[in-house]
């Protein structure tokens, strides 16, 4: 018998297990992703429910739903119950805000979804709704990766291009659901990977609309990778309404402390594969032998059993000022910014912090410098369009991101730009 019932069946004790009202029924549940989504449980295979893979689980089936799809909740989740039981003081963390849609007789959910799947100018209704999805300091961001990109990040790639607030995609847990957010458009198969980090400042992100990145919409299909870029600020999707972001100028962002590389399986399980140790500039392996099969799709020769992956220095990095001098810095948002030092006693709080990024021009096109090797620079156009791509002979490396090698002697106006953050 499924643990579902009518509204008057809900528990009344404030310390009772969490139950939520979804689709007219009450389900046992637990919070996910800081309350952005819920994991619902049932004892029979109801529509939308997946088998529960946990050994010895009390409930045989589960489903993931977004917090905005839950009409009511009562009781405590496992995290809140643990806080009460142990007396632990939870970290003060502001919640992200959902999309806000104006009440209208003429615009229902289906109509809004249709509008989100076509270009939208700044004065349109859908653009006003899109602006309600904002990033704050500490917002958890996520970028869905292919196996090739997973290996690239372990070897030094940085967050760039299209990304999403975890709040908006926390209920998407299977490769089939997350596959549309991959940058290469390939079949996700039985596992999909992701990079998760915390935003340092809204300055680092932009909305990929027809007003901010007009060239995206007109790039020929032969020069694109992955799903088309609509220009409304929303991802192309047949059911979900997912706000998209791009890194400002499509530039790399430095990794924040405790960033993680994840895997999602067909049963909705999230596995933390690697965690970024900022002081050591290293990815540390977190997975055990039971998850070895998740890496079967990575390129041949990848050392899956390697414990640590040193991250090489990159042109983009955090810098901070301390007693009048500038040093490399570490960002651990929302509240910790300090000098980069392996010794705890030398991890002084910085007086100011900035993202240092190298900009340049090649053949008249504004670019950022991704890396340099033996007299050559890897350049990435800040505002790619059909003309710039053709002029630079740039290749699409992922959805919306184009790169090419340029002789260092031909690149002009190369300069380090510090984007200052307000502490």
mmCIF file of C-alpha atoms in Angstrom:
data_model
loop_
_atom_site.group_PDB
_atom_site.id
_atom_site.type_symbol
_atom_site.label_atom_id
_atom_site.label_comp_id
_atom_site.label_asym_id
_atom_site.label_seq_id
_atom_site.Cartn_x
_atom_site.Cartn_y
_atom_site.Cartn_z
ATOM 1 C CA UNK A 1 0.000 0.000 0.000
ATOM 2 C CA UNK A 2 1.428 3.377 -0.982
ATOM 3 C CA UNK A 3 1.943 5.952 1.736
ATOM 4 C CA UNK A 4 -0.407 8.506 0.261
ATOM 5 C CA UNK A 5 -3.595 10.002 1.567
ATOM 6 C CA UNK A 6 -5.972 12.916 1.874
ATOM 7 C CA UNK A 7 -5.180 16.330 3.294
ATOM 8 C CA UNK A 8 -6.623 15.364 6.683
ATOM 9 C CA UNK A 9 -4.206 12.397 6.913
ATOM 10 C CA UNK A 10 -1.129 14.594 7.224
ATOM 11 C CA UNK A 11 0.876 14.448 10.476
ATOM 12 C CA UNK A 12 0.393 17.317 12.889
ATOM 13 C CA UNK A 13 3.512 17.118 15.064
ATOM 14 C CA UNK A 14 6.210 19.658 14.271
ATOM 15 C CA UNK A 15 8.786 16.880 14.793
ATOM 16 C CA UNK A 16 7.044 14.309 12.585
ATOM 17 C CA UNK A 17 8.798 13.066 9.431
ATOM 18 C CA UNK A 18 8.455 15.351 6.445
ATOM 19 C CA UNK A 19 5.467 14.868 4.164
ATOM 20 C CA UNK A 20 4.539 17.046 1.197
ATOM 21 C CA UNK A 21 1.436 17.635 -0.871
ATOM 22 C CA UNK A 22 2.008 17.056 -4.571
ATOM 23 C CA UNK A 23 -0.555 16.489 -7.297
ATOM 24 C CA UNK A 24 -3.345 16.204 -4.738
ATOM 25 C CA UNK A 25 -1.640 13.574 -2.547
ATOM 26 C CA UNK A 26 0.551 13.554 0.546
ATOM 27 C CA UNK A 27 3.868 11.712 0.241
ATOM 28 C CA UNK A 28 6.707 10.940 2.665
ATOM 29 C CA UNK A 29 9.569 13.111 1.438
ATOM 30 C CA UNK A 30 12.976 14.590 2.096
ATOM 31 C CA UNK A 31 14.526 17.904 1.102
ATOM 32 C CA UNK A 32 17.216 18.139 -1.574
ATOM 33 C CA UNK A 33 19.620 20.864 -2.672
ATOM 34 C CA UNK A 34 18.961 23.239 0.234
ATOM 35 C CA UNK A 35 15.215 22.982 -0.257
ATOM 36 C CA UNK A 36 15.199 23.539 -4.026
ATOM 37 C CA UNK A 37 13.572 20.142 -4.623
ATOM 38 C CA UNK A 38 11.984 17.223 -2.798
ATOM 39 C CA UNK A 39 12.489 13.485 -3.018
ATOM 40 C CA UNK A 40 9.071 11.827 -2.717
ATOM 41 C CA UNK A 41 8.610 8.207 -1.658
ATOM 42 C CA UNK A 42 5.931 5.601 -2.355
ATOM 43 C CA UNK A 43 5.452 1.854 -1.944
ATOM 44 C CA UNK A 44 4.070 1.223 -5.414
ATOM 45 C CA UNK A 45 5.166 2.307 -8.913
ATOM 46 C CA UNK A 46 3.113 5.452 -9.361
ATOM 47 C CA UNK A 47 3.485 7.558 -12.556
ATOM 48 C CA UNK A 48 6.838 9.348 -12.628
ATOM 49 C CA UNK A 49 8.348 7.271 -9.805
ATOM 50 C CA UNK A 50 11.634 5.358 -10.160
ATOM 51 C CA UNK A 51 12.865 2.316 -8.202
ATOM 52 C CA UNK A 52 14.623 3.383 -5.007
ATOM 53 C CA UNK A 53 18.217 2.085 -5.283
ATOM 54 C CA UNK A 54 19.091 2.450 -1.587
ATOM 55 C CA UNK A 55 19.776 -0.943 0.038
ATOM 56 C CA UNK A 56 17.120 -1.762 2.624
ATOM 57 C CA UNK A 57 15.081 1.329 1.766
ATOM 58 C CA UNK A 58 11.745 1.580 3.577
ATOM 59 C CA UNK A 59 9.986 2.788 0.423
ATOM 60 C CA UNK A 60 10.547 1.004 -2.882
ATOM 61 C CA UNK A 61 9.973 3.938 -5.232
ATOM 62 C CA UNK A 62 10.905 7.604 -5.381
ATOM 63 C CA UNK A 63 10.401 10.710 -7.494
ATOM 64 C CA UNK A 64 12.104 14.101 -7.631
ATOM 65 C CA UNK A 65 9.990 17.260 -7.896
ATOM 66 C CA UNK A 66 10.835 20.942 -7.748
ATOM 67 C CA UNK A 67 9.942 22.867 -4.601
ATOM 68 C CA UNK A 68 7.566 25.093 -6.580
ATOM 69 C CA UNK A 69 5.519 22.000 -7.538
ATOM 70 C CA UNK A 70 4.820 21.221 -3.875
ATOM 71 C CA UNK A 71 1.669 22.864 -2.516
ATOM 72 C CA UNK A 72 2.269 22.209 1.193
ATOM 73 C CA UNK A 73 4.713 20.515 3.541
ATOM 74 C CA UNK A 74 4.583 19.396 7.160
ATOM 75 C CA UNK A 75 7.112 17.811 9.510
ATOM 76 C CA UNK A 76 10.897 17.790 9.253
ATOM 77 C CA UNK A 77 13.331 16.470 6.674
ATOM 78 C CA UNK A 78 16.336 14.364 7.700
ATOM 79 C CA UNK A 79 18.690 17.368 7.682
ATOM 80 C CA UNK A 80 16.476 19.493 9.940
ATOM 81 C CA UNK A 81 15.916 16.555 12.266
ATOM 82 C CA UNK A 82 19.685 16.002 12.552
ATOM 83 C CA UNK A 83 20.213 19.677 13.396
ATOM 84 C CA UNK A 84 17.655 19.470 16.215
ATOM 85 C CA UNK A 85 19.042 16.179 17.517
ATOM 86 C CA UNK A 86 22.677 17.315 17.598
ATOM 87 C CA UNK A 87 22.185 20.987 18.407
ATOM 88 C CA UNK A 88 24.271 21.867 15.360
ATOM 89 C CA UNK A 89 24.033 25.468 14.171
ATOM 90 C CA UNK A 90 23.267 25.457 10.433
ATOM 91 C CA UNK A 91 25.087 27.906 8.200
ATOM 92 C CA UNK A 92 23.071 31.016 7.408
ATOM 93 C CA UNK A 93 22.351 30.714 3.708
ATOM 94 C CA UNK A 94 19.874 32.786 1.737
ATOM 95 C CA UNK A 95 17.596 30.765 -0.539
ATOM 96 C CA UNK A 96 17.553 31.383 -4.269
ATOM 97 C CA UNK A 97 14.395 32.894 -5.682
ATOM 98 C CA UNK A 98 12.051 31.096 -8.096
ATOM 99 C CA UNK A 99 10.801 32.558 -11.339
ATOM 100 C CA UNK A 100 7.996 35.058 -10.864
ATOM 101 C CA UNK A 101 5.168 35.086 -13.379
ATOM 102 C CA UNK A 102 2.549 37.859 -13.475
ATOM 103 C CA UNK A 103 -1.023 36.717 -13.001
ATOM 104 C CA UNK A 104 -2.905 36.999 -16.269
ATOM 105 C CA UNK A 105 -6.075 35.601 -17.828
ATOM 106 C CA UNK A 106 -4.379 35.445 -21.213
ATOM 107 C CA UNK A 107 -1.089 33.760 -20.229
ATOM 108 C CA UNK A 108 -1.104 30.295 -18.679
ATOM 109 C CA UNK A 109 1.807 27.900 -18.135
ATOM 110 C CA UNK A 110 1.555 26.389 -21.629
ATOM 111 C CA UNK A 111 1.538 29.841 -23.196
ATOM 112 C CA UNK A 112 4.559 30.920 -21.170
ATOM 113 C CA UNK A 113 6.446 27.816 -22.210
ATOM 114 C CA UNK A 114 5.732 28.539 -25.872
ATOM 115 C CA UNK A 115 7.018 32.104 -25.446
ATOM 116 C CA UNK A 116 10.184 30.822 -23.754
ATOM 117 C CA UNK A 117 11.000 28.750 -26.842
ATOM 118 C CA UNK A 118 11.332 31.754 -29.174
ATOM 119 C CA UNK A 119 13.537 34.889 -29.163
ATOM 120 C CA UNK A 120 12.463 37.607 -26.744
ATOM 121 C CA UNK A 121 13.413 41.278 -26.537
ATOM 122 C CA UNK A 122 13.991 43.150 -23.292
ATOM 123 C CA UNK A 123 10.489 44.671 -23.246
ATOM 124 C CA UNK A 124 8.600 41.372 -23.690
ATOM 125 C CA UNK A 125 6.617 39.537 -21.016
ATOM 126 C CA UNK A 126 8.903 36.508 -21.079
ATOM 127 C CA UNK A 127 11.951 38.750 -20.586
ATOM 128 C CA UNK A 128 10.377 40.259 -17.478
ATOM 129 C CA UNK A 129 9.801 36.770 -16.105
ATOM 130 C CA UNK A 130 13.349 35.760 -17.011
ATOM 131 C CA UNK A 131 14.783 38.720 -15.072
ATOM 132 C CA UNK A 132 13.241 37.334 -11.884
ATOM 133 C CA UNK A 133 15.819 34.497 -11.928
ATOM 134 C CA UNK A 134 18.817 36.136 -10.301
ATOM 135 C CA UNK A 135 22.232 35.104 -9.029
ATOM 136 C CA UNK A 136 23.550 36.170 -5.634
ATOM 137 C CA UNK A 137 26.851 35.586 -3.878
ATOM 138 C CA UNK A 138 26.901 31.916 -2.923
ATOM 139 C CA UNK A 139 24.360 30.700 -5.490
ATOM 140 C CA UNK A 140 25.140 27.113 -6.397
ATOM 141 C CA UNK A 141 25.782 26.908 -10.147
ATOM 142 C CA UNK A 142 25.908 23.781 -12.275
ATOM 143 C CA UNK A 143 27.193 22.943 -15.737
ATOM 144 C CA UNK A 144 26.311 19.607 -17.352
ATOM 145 C CA UNK A 145 29.326 17.869 -18.921
ATOM 146 C CA UNK A 146 30.208 15.121 -21.338
ATOM 147 C CA UNK A 147 32.814 12.492 -20.412
ATOM 148 C CA UNK A 148 35.389 14.403 -22.491
ATOM 149 C CA UNK A 149 34.635 17.607 -20.603
ATOM 150 C CA UNK A 150 34.875 15.797 -17.265
ATOM 151 C CA UNK A 151 38.439 14.773 -18.088
ATOM 152 C CA UNK A 152 39.183 18.285 -19.370
ATOM 153 C CA UNK A 153 38.149 19.842 -16.061
ATOM 154 C CA UNK A 154 40.265 17.370 -14.113
ATOM 155 C CA UNK A 155 43.210 18.531 -16.220
ATOM 156 C CA UNK A 156 42.666 22.250 -15.804
ATOM 157 C CA UNK A 157 39.591 23.482 -17.669
ATOM 158 C CA UNK A 158 37.633 26.154 -15.816
ATOM 159 C CA UNK A 159 33.897 26.959 -15.649
ATOM 160 C CA UNK A 160 32.804 28.858 -18.762
ATOM 161 C CA UNK A 161 29.953 29.210 -21.207
ATOM 162 C CA UNK A 162 26.426 28.021 -20.501
ATOM 163 C CA UNK A 163 25.470 27.159 -16.929
ATOM 164 C CA UNK A 164 22.435 27.041 -14.651
ATOM 165 C CA UNK A 165 21.392 27.746 -11.091
ATOM 166 C CA UNK A 166 21.203 24.466 -9.232
ATOM 167 C CA UNK A 167 17.934 25.757 -7.797
ATOM 168 C CA UNK A 168 16.315 25.594 -11.246
ATOM 169 C CA UNK A 169 17.493 22.075 -12.157
ATOM 170 C CA UNK A 170 17.639 20.307 -8.772
ATOM 171 C CA UNK A 171 14.648 18.130 -9.718
ATOM 172 C CA UNK A 172 16.307 16.944 -12.953
ATOM 173 C CA UNK A 173 18.292 13.924 -11.804
ATOM 174 C CA UNK A 174 18.516 11.388 -14.628
ATOM 175 C CA UNK A 175 20.680 11.473 -17.777
ATOM 176 C CA UNK A 176 17.534 11.675 -19.918
ATOM 177 C CA UNK A 177 16.366 14.808 -18.056
ATOM 178 C CA UNK A 178 19.780 16.484 -17.829
ATOM 179 C CA UNK A 179 20.902 15.522 -21.335
ATOM 180 C CA UNK A 180 19.228 18.547 -22.951
ATOM 181 C CA UNK A 181 21.536 20.783 -20.888
ATOM 182 C CA UNK A 182 24.714 19.174 -22.228
ATOM 183 C CA UNK A 183 26.770 21.378 -24.478
ATOM 184 C CA UNK A 184 27.443 18.823 -27.218
ATOM 185 C CA UNK A 185 23.916 17.566 -27.937
ATOM 186 C CA UNK A 186 25.026 13.911 -27.846
ATOM 187 C CA UNK A 187 23.007 11.066 -26.346
ATOM 188 C CA UNK A 188 23.767 11.116 -22.601
ATOM 189 C CA UNK A 189 23.524 7.329 -22.281
ATOM 190 C CA UNK A 190 23.407 5.823 -18.784
ATOM 191 C CA UNK A 191 25.377 8.530 -16.965
ATOM 192 C CA UNK A 192 25.791 12.267 -17.228
ATOM 193 C CA UNK A 193 28.430 14.393 -15.506
ATOM 194 C CA UNK A 194 28.285 17.885 -14.044
ATOM 195 C CA UNK A 195 30.455 20.588 -12.495
ATOM 196 C CA UNK A 196 29.044 22.412 -9.460
ATOM 197 C CA UNK A 197 30.480 25.557 -7.872
ATOM 198 C CA UNK A 198 29.323 28.650 -5.985
ATOM 199 C CA UNK A 199 28.935 32.045 -7.644
ATOM 200 C CA UNK A 200 31.153 34.813 -6.315
ATOM 201 C CA UNK A 201 29.255 37.731 -7.835
ATOM 202 C CA UNK A 202 26.414 38.372 -10.332
ATOM 203 C CA UNK A 203 28.968 40.359 -12.399
ATOM 204 C CA UNK A 204 30.380 37.028 -13.602
ATOM 205 C CA UNK A 205 27.163 35.979 -15.376
ATOM 206 C CA UNK A 206 24.909 37.224 -18.163
ATOM 207 C CA UNK A 207 21.612 36.199 -19.766
ATOM 208 C CA UNK A 208 22.034 34.819 -23.332
ATOM 209 C CA UNK A 209 19.221 36.846 -24.885
ATOM 210 C CA UNK A 210 18.894 38.513 -28.277
ATOM 211 C CA UNK A 211 19.749 41.829 -26.622
ATOM 212 C CA UNK A 212 22.984 40.766 -24.884
ATOM 213 C CA UNK A 213 24.284 38.118 -27.321
ATOM 214 C CA UNK A 214 22.485 38.739 -30.625
ATOM 215 C CA UNK A 215 24.994 36.728 -32.645
ATOM 216 C CA UNK A 216 24.016 33.460 -30.976
ATOM 217 C CA UNK A 217 20.650 33.234 -32.706
ATOM 218 C CA UNK A 218 22.008 33.704 -36.246
ATOM 219 C CA UNK A 219 24.938 31.282 -36.158
ATOM 220 C CA UNK A 220 24.473 28.723 -39.007
ATOM 221 C CA UNK A 221 23.617 25.151 -37.928
ATOM 222 C CA UNK A 222 26.894 23.873 -39.394
ATOM 223 C CA UNK A 223 28.846 26.067 -36.986
ATOM 224 C CA UNK A 224 26.861 25.066 -33.877
ATOM 225 C CA UNK A 225 27.142 22.271 -31.357
ATOM 226 C CA UNK A 226 24.309 21.033 -29.183
ATOM 227 C CA UNK A 227 20.778 22.448 -29.063
ATOM 228 C CA UNK A 228 20.115 25.837 -30.704
ATOM 229 C CA UNK A 229 20.345 28.985 -28.602
ATOM 230 C CA UNK A 230 16.855 30.449 -28.559
ATOM 231 C CA UNK A 231 17.633 33.987 -27.420
ATOM 232 C CA UNK A 232 14.936 34.121 -24.712
ATOM 233 C CA UNK A 233 17.275 33.257 -21.853
ATOM 234 C CA UNK A 234 15.630 29.855 -21.423
ATOM 235 C CA UNK A 235 16.951 26.428 -22.381
ATOM 236 C CA UNK A 236 15.282 24.566 -25.258
ATOM 237 C CA UNK A 237 13.052 22.009 -23.543
ATOM 238 C CA UNK A 238 9.733 20.342 -24.267
ATOM 239 C CA UNK A 239 8.431 20.416 -20.660
ATOM 240 C CA UNK A 240 10.649 22.342 -18.279
ATOM 241 C CA UNK A 241 11.255 26.065 -17.950
ATOM 242 C CA UNK A 242 14.990 26.362 -17.220
ATOM 243 C CA UNK A 243 16.660 29.817 -17.091
ATOM 244 C CA UNK A 244 20.069 29.829 -18.782
ATOM 245 C CA UNK A 245 23.146 31.852 -17.916
ATOM 246 C CA UNK A 246 26.514 32.297 -19.610
ATOM 247 C CA UNK A 247 29.730 33.412 -17.998
ATOM 248 C CA UNK A 248 30.345 37.111 -18.697
ATOM 249 C CA UNK A 249 32.065 37.531 -22.096
ATOM 250 C CA UNK A 250 32.082 33.699 -22.201
ATOM 251 C CA UNK A 251 35.271 33.970 -20.147
ATOM 252 C CA UNK A 252 36.679 31.338 -17.813
ATOM 253 C CA UNK A 253 35.862 31.718 -14.126
ATOM 254 C CA UNK A 254 38.339 30.600 -11.447
ATOM 255 C CA UNK A 255 37.272 27.585 -9.428
ATOM 256 C CA UNK A 256 35.859 28.327 -6.010
ATOM 257 C CA UNK A 257 36.775 26.244 -2.979
ATOM 258 C CA UNK A 258 34.893 22.950 -2.624
ATOM 259 C CA UNK A 259 33.670 22.870 -6.212
ATOM 260 C CA UNK A 260 32.732 19.329 -7.194
ATOM 261 C CA UNK A 261 32.496 17.054 -10.213
ATOM 262 C CA UNK A 262 29.379 14.880 -10.123
ATOM 263 C CA UNK A 263 27.734 11.960 -11.888
ATOM 264 C CA UNK A 264 24.001 11.268 -12.266
ATOM 265 C CA UNK A 265 22.709 7.762 -12.973
ATOM 266 C CA UNK A 266 19.524 6.422 -14.559
ATOM 267 C CA UNK A 267 17.921 5.867 -11.131
ATOM 268 C CA UNK A 268 18.494 9.509 -10.138
ATOM 269 C CA UNK A 269 21.462 8.924 -7.844
ATOM 270 C CA UNK A 270 23.937 11.799 -7.482
ATOM 271 C CA UNK A 271 27.560 10.704 -6.954
ATOM 272 C CA UNK A 272 30.330 13.120 -5.971
ATOM 273 C CA UNK A 273 33.338 12.027 -8.022
ATOM 274 C CA UNK A 274 35.905 14.722 -7.194
ATOM 275 C CA UNK A 275 36.173 17.739 -4.906
ATOM 276 C CA UNK A 276 38.395 20.765 -5.558
ATOM 277 C CA UNK A 277 40.988 21.512 -2.851
ATOM 278 C CA UNK A 278 41.716 25.193 -3.422
ATOM 279 C CA UNK A 279 44.898 25.488 -1.322
ATOM 280 C CA UNK A 280 46.483 22.523 -3.137
ATOM 281 C CA UNK A 281 45.055 23.449 -6.594
ATOM 282 C CA UNK A 282 43.998 19.812 -6.864
ATOM 283 C CA UNK A 283 40.976 17.658 -7.592
ATOM 284 C CA UNK A 284 40.677 14.905 -4.964
ATOM 285 C CA UNK A 285 38.925 11.626 -5.773
ATOM 286 C CA UNK A 286 35.835 10.897 -3.667
ATOM 287 C CA UNK A 287 34.289 7.841 -5.336
ATOM 288 C CA UNK A 288 34.813 4.225 -4.333
ATOM 289 C CA UNK A 289 35.127 0.978 -6.346
ATOM 290 C CA UNK A 290 31.333 0.543 -6.532
ATOM 291 C CA UNK A 291 31.160 3.544 -8.885
ATOM 292 C CA UNK A 292 33.970 2.478 -11.218
ATOM 293 C CA UNK A 293 31.471 1.671 -13.970
ATOM 294 C CA UNK A 294 30.400 5.332 -14.140
ATOM 295 C CA UNK A 295 33.722 6.198 -15.777
ATOM 296 C CA UNK A 296 33.508 3.543 -18.485
ATOM 297 C CA UNK A 297 32.588 6.216 -21.052
ATOM 298 C CA UNK A 298 35.608 8.476 -20.426
ATOM 299 C CA UNK A 299 38.358 8.547 -23.070
ATOM 300 C CA UNK A 300 40.634 5.520 -23.165
ATOM 301 C CA UNK A 301 43.754 5.805 -21.050
ATOM 302 C CA UNK A 302 42.167 7.948 -18.327
ATOM 303 C CA UNK A 303 43.722 7.014 -14.958
ATOM 304 C CA UNK A 304 40.498 6.422 -13.070
ATOM 305 C CA UNK A 305 42.240 5.205 -9.916
ATOM 306 C CA UNK A 306 44.382 8.338 -9.609
ATOM 307 C CA UNK A 307 43.728 9.971 -6.236
ATOM 308 C CA UNK A 308 44.706 13.579 -7.054
ATOM 309 C CA UNK A 309 44.701 15.664 -10.232
ATOM 310 C CA UNK A 310 46.853 18.832 -9.963
ATOM 311 C CA UNK A 311 45.258 21.812 -11.718
ATOM 312 C CA UNK A 312 47.799 23.854 -13.726
ATOM 313 C CA UNK A 313 47.932 27.635 -13.435
ATOM 314 C CA UNK A 314 45.593 29.495 -15.807
ATOM 315 C CA UNK A 315 45.426 33.090 -17.095
ATOM 316 C CA UNK A 316 42.169 33.590 -15.172
ATOM 317 C CA UNK A 317 42.491 33.572 -11.389
ATOM 318 C CA UNK A 318 41.398 35.276 -8.186
ATOM 319 C CA UNK A 319 43.663 38.011 -6.803
ATOM 320 C CA UNK A 320 43.340 39.829 -3.500
ATOM 321 C CA UNK A 321 44.989 42.751 -1.740
ATOM 322 C CA UNK A 322 46.541 42.429 1.685
ATOM 323 C CA UNK A 323 48.479 45.257 3.344
ATOM 324 C CA UNK A 324 48.934 47.071 0.052
ATOM 325 C CA UNK A 325 50.217 44.057 -1.919
ATOM 326 C CA UNK A 326 48.410 41.857 -4.458
ATOM 327 C CA UNK A 327 48.462 38.071 -4.085
ATOM 328 C CA UNK A 328 46.683 35.042 -5.505
ATOM 329 C CA UNK A 329 43.486 34.509 -3.543
ATOM 330 C CA UNK A 330 40.903 31.852 -2.775
ATOM 331 C CA UNK A 331 37.155 32.401 -2.878
ATOM 332 C CA UNK A 332 34.862 30.304 -0.708
ATOM 333 C CA UNK A 333 31.538 32.130 -1.076
ATOM 334 C CA UNK A 334 29.336 33.407 0.297
ATOM 335 C CA UNK A 335 31.527 34.770 3.094
ATOM 336 C CA UNK A 336 35.149 33.650 2.975
ATOM 337 C CA UNK A 337 37.863 35.243 0.818
ATOM 338 C CA UNK A 338 41.497 34.743 1.778
ATOM 339 C CA UNK A 339 45.058 34.565 0.532
ATOM 340 C CA UNK A 340 46.074 31.367 -1.260
ATOM 341 C CA UNK A 341 48.339 29.607 1.236
ATOM 342 C CA UNK A 342 48.823 25.962 2.144
ATOM 343 C CA UNK A 343 49.706 26.850 5.735
ATOM 344 C CA UNK A 344 46.635 27.640 7.811
ATOM 345 C CA UNK A 345 48.407 30.425 9.726
ATOM 346 C CA UNK A 346 49.030 32.308 6.473
ATOM 347 C CA UNK A 347 45.416 32.228 5.202
ATOM 348 C CA UNK A 348 44.775 35.886 5.936
ATOM 349 C CA UNK A 349 41.422 37.429 4.937
ATOM 350 C CA UNK A 350 41.906 39.709 1.941
ATOM 351 C CA UNK A 351 40.986 43.393 2.005
ATOM 352 C CA UNK A 352 39.618 43.228 -1.567
ATOM 353 C CA UNK A 353 39.229 40.534 -4.207
ATOM 354 C CA UNK A 354 38.955 40.498 -7.994
ATOM 355 C CA UNK A 355 38.816 38.110 -10.931
ATOM 356 C CA UNK A 356 41.839 38.686 -13.164
ATOM 357 C CA UNK A 357 41.148 37.793 -16.809
ATOM 358 C CA UNK A 358 43.324 38.375 -19.877
ATOM 359 C CA UNK A 359 41.605 40.160 -22.780
ATOM 360 C CA UNK A 360 43.017 40.763 -26.244
ATOM 361 C CA UNK A 361 42.131 41.352 -29.901
ATOM 362 C CA UNK A 362 42.935 39.119 -32.816
ATOM 363 C CA UNK A 363 42.013 40.179 -36.345
ATOM 364 C CA UNK A 364 39.950 42.936 -34.755
ATOM 365 C CA UNK A 365 37.742 40.564 -32.715
ATOM 366 C CA UNK A 366 37.617 41.016 -28.884
ATOM 367 C CA UNK A 367 38.630 37.776 -27.179
ATOM 368 C CA UNK A 368 39.717 36.319 -23.865
ATOM 369 C CA UNK A 369 42.917 34.303 -23.559
ATOM 370 C CA UNK A 370 42.248 30.762 -22.371
ATOM 371 C CA UNK A 371 45.852 29.492 -22.271
ATOM 372 C CA UNK A 372 49.218 29.893 -23.942
ATOM 373 C CA UNK A 373 51.706 27.365 -25.321
ATOM 374 C CA UNK A 374 55.051 27.914 -27.075
ATOM 375 C CA UNK A 375 54.292 31.240 -28.737
ATOM 376 C CA UNK A 376 50.620 30.478 -29.418
ATOM 377 C CA UNK A 377 47.543 31.751 -27.593
ATOM 378 C CA UNK A 378 44.215 29.999 -27.294
ATOM 379 C CA UNK A 379 41.633 32.746 -27.910
ATOM 380 C CA UNK A 380 37.863 32.741 -27.350
ATOM 381 C CA UNK A 381 35.580 35.418 -28.912
ATOM 382 C CA UNK A 382 33.649 37.412 -26.308
ATOM 383 C CA UNK A 383 30.604 37.883 -28.580
ATOM 384 C CA UNK A 384 30.617 35.098 -31.177
ATOM 385 C CA UNK A 385 28.598 35.600 -34.327
ATOM 386 C CA UNK A 386 28.799 34.197 -37.849
ATOM 387 C CA UNK A 387 31.196 36.924 -39.004
ATOM 388 C CA UNK A 388 33.608 36.586 -36.076
ATOM 389 C CA UNK A 389 33.648 32.798 -36.317
ATOM 390 C CA UNK A 390 34.481 32.965 -40.018
ATOM 391 C CA UNK A 391 37.095 35.682 -39.525
ATOM 392 C CA UNK A 392 38.967 33.738 -36.849
ATOM 393 C CA UNK A 393 38.279 30.265 -38.284
ATOM 394 C CA UNK A 394 37.170 29.405 -34.741
ATOM 395 C CA UNK A 395 35.822 25.979 -33.878
ATOM 396 C CA UNK A 396 32.817 25.286 -31.668
ATOM 397 C CA UNK A 397 34.138 23.398 -28.633
ATOM 398 C CA UNK A 398 30.783 23.315 -26.828
ATOM 399 C CA UNK A 399 27.419 25.015 -27.129
ATOM 400 C CA UNK A 400 27.999 28.755 -27.616
ATOM 401 C CA UNK A 401 31.776 28.616 -27.025
ATOM 402 C CA UNK A 402 34.272 29.013 -29.891
ATOM 403 C CA UNK A 403 38.053 28.819 -29.713
ATOM 404 C CA UNK A 404 41.096 28.836 -31.954
ATOM 405 C CA UNK A 405 44.880 29.147 -31.744
ATOM 406 C CA UNK A 406 46.473 32.480 -32.657
ATOM 407 C CA UNK A 407 50.177 33.349 -33.037
ATOM 408 C CA UNK A 408 51.123 35.417 -30.005
ATOM 409 C CA UNK A 409 52.884 37.946 -32.272
ATOM 410 C CA UNK A 410 49.604 38.697 -34.102
ATOM 411 C CA UNK A 411 47.484 39.263 -31.013
ATOM 412 C CA UNK A 412 47.071 42.922 -30.081
ATOM 413 C CA UNK A 413 45.916 44.896 -27.054
ATOM 414 C CA UNK A 414 46.594 42.005 -24.658
ATOM 415 C CA UNK A 415 45.948 43.146 -21.092
ATOM 416 C CA UNK A 416 45.032 41.809 -17.690
ATOM 417 C CA UNK A 417 41.670 43.128 -16.492
ATOM 418 C CA UNK A 418 40.675 42.922 -12.831
ATOM 419 C CA UNK A 419 36.925 42.618 -12.285
ATOM 420 C CA UNK A 420 36.533 43.898 -8.741
ATOM 421 C CA UNK A 421 34.043 42.323 -6.358
ATOM 422 C CA UNK A 422 32.467 44.271 -3.526
ATOM 423 C CA UNK A 423 33.114 42.565 -0.183
#
